[in-house]
């Protein structure tokens, strides 16, 4: 008879033999609680139906027959029979955590419920929106409370049609509570505060808080309601329970409602599962700038840095070939680059023999088809530093301690031995002490994992608009860690950082366990995986994907069966596999050549005195030097002498020509470009480049010439840089704005204008809504090139390939 240990807190089974199995805090057992020793005890088979436990730290054993709890102290031993449970932690009165039950080959885990049945065929899922009879009555008489309000309107409607009785709060009749999988203890305590005294409760400790949970209620994720509707029956709740209910304790006593309050005497921990955190990892600022002085440069690492810390991933070839100009001695003085170095992405030949136009070059911007402006690399790096600190609120002592962004200066090269504090006081808790071999971040150099990589996973798991503030908080933490010039070793090292409290908890957990439990939970979460798949469909935003999921869709075929898809979504599903392929620069350049030739014909610019200043460029990540892009974004402006032009008519004529030539795919109504109030026009569609096996996304944006500088500034990106620049314009330019309009205290920067602004406090309306009461103070500031935009905001010009923070190299 073989024996095994089955974890109560995770689906982990450990076979037992005569070799000891170590139980304790570890990534393999998914135990990160500091109340559990790394080697709490060892267990090995001791006969056919028994095992022996040897305690390294105090552990507890619950007997299956007598229900008595035996305390096993350090170096103590205990005989374990089939059914007995070992607990590795004791957290309060009769509260034991992290249990492992001894099972034989035929014995089920105590308290384990039947796993949820697999979802039915996609036909049933697609019918959930059309035929309510498929699930009629499956929730008849069920009293349900929805704690989560995120995109649950359809679920509530369908549940009601299936006989459910929806309640606003938990009562004696409540049987189900629908909540987010990562519901925090703080949110749960707020909801449980209104539980009537007559509801029986049991004690649980969750994230450091004592909670009294109703014993008659199951806490499930929204997927449970959806799957029950699909299968037209009530499913077991075990696989759908939220983490709050899965952390079971052995205290089955009931409590009165008065005892349900949180014990204020105990420290209240903040959950990292419901964090409000944003930005990224390692930037290649310095490397791109110094690419002309080294054959191979690695992002964020000095050429004198420790070779053991050199990363394997090199900069994109196109970026490394791009050389920076010699440093300028003055704002208006232009120095030509060496003749063998070609500045700029586009290979246009400049008749003036210079590589720069616009800015302080003395040459009209765009002359000879050259749109690159002169810049000073030190000044550009200072601008990046200002924007990054202001956007992520890194100003102050903490930011100064963190040091400049990678690339703004050389790493300190500080050895591991020099990072401890010399101040007297209690010894610091050592979390890890091994040399990092997986990344080049100084902050991670005393860890075995990359802290920033784990935080990037957190950021990627958040959902754009819904979690925008959490994303910014995580990006702020990533930015600070990227800039940090000393290794993180102790808890006090993390406490000194300026990031938010919940971000610090995440960093500490990664240092302690090598991972984040939240990331592991979401990696196995069906909803998260399905939503991430749906988000890859062209034209599907987060709200749409959540609505699809709530209505029962689980696969792309489920979506294809829907009757409410937009034209864009239909095309995105048809060419889904093609759109997952990245586009090489060579293919973009081929399309660029074809499109520019047609644009010249449509606008009739030949013979115009400024014909060479036609703006027809691919923007986005391509112009920032990335070797691969996701789509092809064209930004088109006619020369000034060709104005005025009807942008909508120009775009329509351009699309007709390209469709006739066979470049465009006739699936997105090329005859209907979208006009805007500013006079610009936009079309999003698909193309099939000559010789390419894939259909590609292609966007066209046509603007009047007077908006050229603002449109270029907006569509070059990257996203974080553009948002930071607009935030700076709004909140950090009061004195500059008052020079233009005395009543203003900031600027509004868009793709068409830079105008003084009176920023006023926001007014909070009912239901938490916020109303903006900002007042524009026209006229706007006229800008002939991007340099003038930056200087109007008190900043130095930053070239396209440097416009990113941390590892936001996009």
mmCIF file of N, CA and C in Angstrom, residues 325-337 354 356 358-362 373-376 791:
data_model
loop_
_atom_site.group_PDB
_atom_site.id
_atom_site.type_symbol
_atom_site.label_atom_id
_atom_site.label_comp_id
_atom_site.label_asym_id
_atom_site.label_seq_id
_atom_site.Cartn_x
_atom_site.Cartn_y
_atom_site.Cartn_z
ATOM 1 N N UNK A 325 24.664 62.009 -32.987
ATOM 2 C CA UNK A 325 25.538 63.059 -33.500
ATOM 3 C C UNK A 325 26.516 63.495 -32.437
ATOM 4 N N UNK A 326 27.601 64.125 -32.833
ATOM 5 C CA UNK A 326 28.513 64.679 -31.841
ATOM 6 C C UNK A 326 27.792 65.709 -31.006
ATOM 7 N N UNK A 327 28.231 65.859 -29.765
ATOM 8 C CA UNK A 327 27.584 66.786 -28.854
ATOM 9 C C UNK A 327 27.685 68.205 -29.381
ATOM 10 N N UNK A 328 26.604 68.936 -29.280
ATOM 11 C CA UNK A 328 26.579 70.297 -29.796
ATOM 12 C C UNK A 328 27.115 71.261 -28.744
ATOM 13 N N UNK A 329 27.806 72.229 -29.193
ATOM 14 C CA UNK A 329 28.385 73.194 -28.269
ATOM 15 C C UNK A 329 27.409 74.274 -27.897
ATOM 16 N N UNK A 330 26.384 74.447 -28.668
ATOM 17 C CA UNK A 330 25.399 75.469 -28.353
ATOM 18 C C UNK A 330 24.059 75.071 -28.888
ATOM 19 N N UNK A 331 23.030 75.832 -28.439
ATOM 20 C CA UNK A 331 21.675 75.452 -28.814
ATOM 21 C C UNK A 331 21.460 75.583 -30.301
ATOM 22 N N UNK A 332 22.040 76.588 -30.934
ATOM 23 C CA UNK A 332 21.795 76.808 -32.346
ATOM 24 C C UNK A 332 22.906 76.330 -33.240
ATOM 25 N N UNK A 333 23.974 75.810 -32.690
ATOM 26 C CA UNK A 333 25.111 75.399 -33.487
ATOM 27 C C UNK A 333 24.962 73.953 -33.917
ATOM 28 N N UNK A 334 25.120 73.676 -35.202
ATOM 29 C CA UNK A 334 24.932 72.344 -35.750
ATOM 30 C C UNK A 334 26.259 71.810 -36.262
ATOM 31 N N UNK A 335 26.583 70.594 -35.848
ATOM 32 C CA UNK A 335 27.794 69.942 -36.309
ATOM 33 C C UNK A 335 27.395 68.741 -37.130
ATOM 34 N N UNK A 336 27.921 68.629 -38.334
ATOM 35 C CA UNK A 336 27.586 67.498 -39.183
ATOM 36 C C UNK A 336 28.197 66.222 -38.637
ATOM 37 N N UNK A 337 27.497 65.116 -38.762
ATOM 38 C CA UNK A 337 28.075 63.841 -38.338
ATOM 39 C C UNK A 337 29.115 63.378 -39.349
ATOM 40 N N UNK A 354 23.283 67.978 -45.155
ATOM 41 C CA UNK A 354 23.184 67.869 -43.708
ATOM 42 C C UNK A 354 22.262 66.714 -43.352
ATOM 43 N N UNK A 356 20.338 66.766 -40.465
ATOM 44 C CA UNK A 356 19.274 67.232 -39.593
ATOM 45 C C UNK A 356 18.538 68.388 -40.229
ATOM 46 N N UNK A 358 14.971 71.180 -39.131
ATOM 47 C CA UNK A 358 14.151 71.594 -38.010
ATOM 48 C C UNK A 358 14.995 71.916 -36.791
ATOM 49 N N UNK A 359 14.336 72.084 -35.651
ATOM 50 C CA UNK A 359 15.068 72.400 -34.427
ATOM 51 C C UNK A 359 15.878 73.663 -34.590
ATOM 52 N N UNK A 360 17.163 73.591 -34.188
ATOM 53 C CA UNK A 360 18.061 74.741 -34.311
ATOM 54 C C UNK A 360 19.038 74.562 -35.472
ATOM 55 N N UNK A 361 18.641 73.745 -36.451
ATOM 56 C CA UNK A 361 19.542 73.493 -37.581
ATOM 57 C C UNK A 361 19.574 74.643 -38.562
ATOM 58 N N UNK A 362 18.559 75.509 -38.538
ATOM 59 C CA UNK A 362 18.492 76.584 -39.510
ATOM 60 C C UNK A 362 17.906 76.141 -40.834
ATOM 61 N N UNK A 373 15.600 65.771 -36.171
ATOM 62 C CA UNK A 373 16.018 67.066 -35.645
ATOM 63 C C UNK A 373 17.287 66.911 -34.806
ATOM 64 N N UNK A 374 18.113 67.938 -34.751
ATOM 65 C CA UNK A 374 19.337 67.843 -33.943
ATOM 66 C C UNK A 374 19.013 67.785 -32.460
ATOM 67 N N UNK A 375 19.863 67.097 -31.694
ATOM 68 C CA UNK A 375 19.649 66.997 -30.262
ATOM 69 C C UNK A 375 20.981 66.894 -29.544
ATOM 70 N N UNK A 376 20.943 67.212 -28.278
ATOM 71 C CA UNK A 376 22.100 67.044 -27.399
ATOM 72 C C UNK A 376 21.796 65.871 -26.479
ATOM 73 N N UNK A 791 10.555 72.585 -26.124
ATOM 74 C CA UNK A 791 11.068 73.810 -25.508
ATOM 75 C C UNK A 791 9.942 74.652 -24.924
#
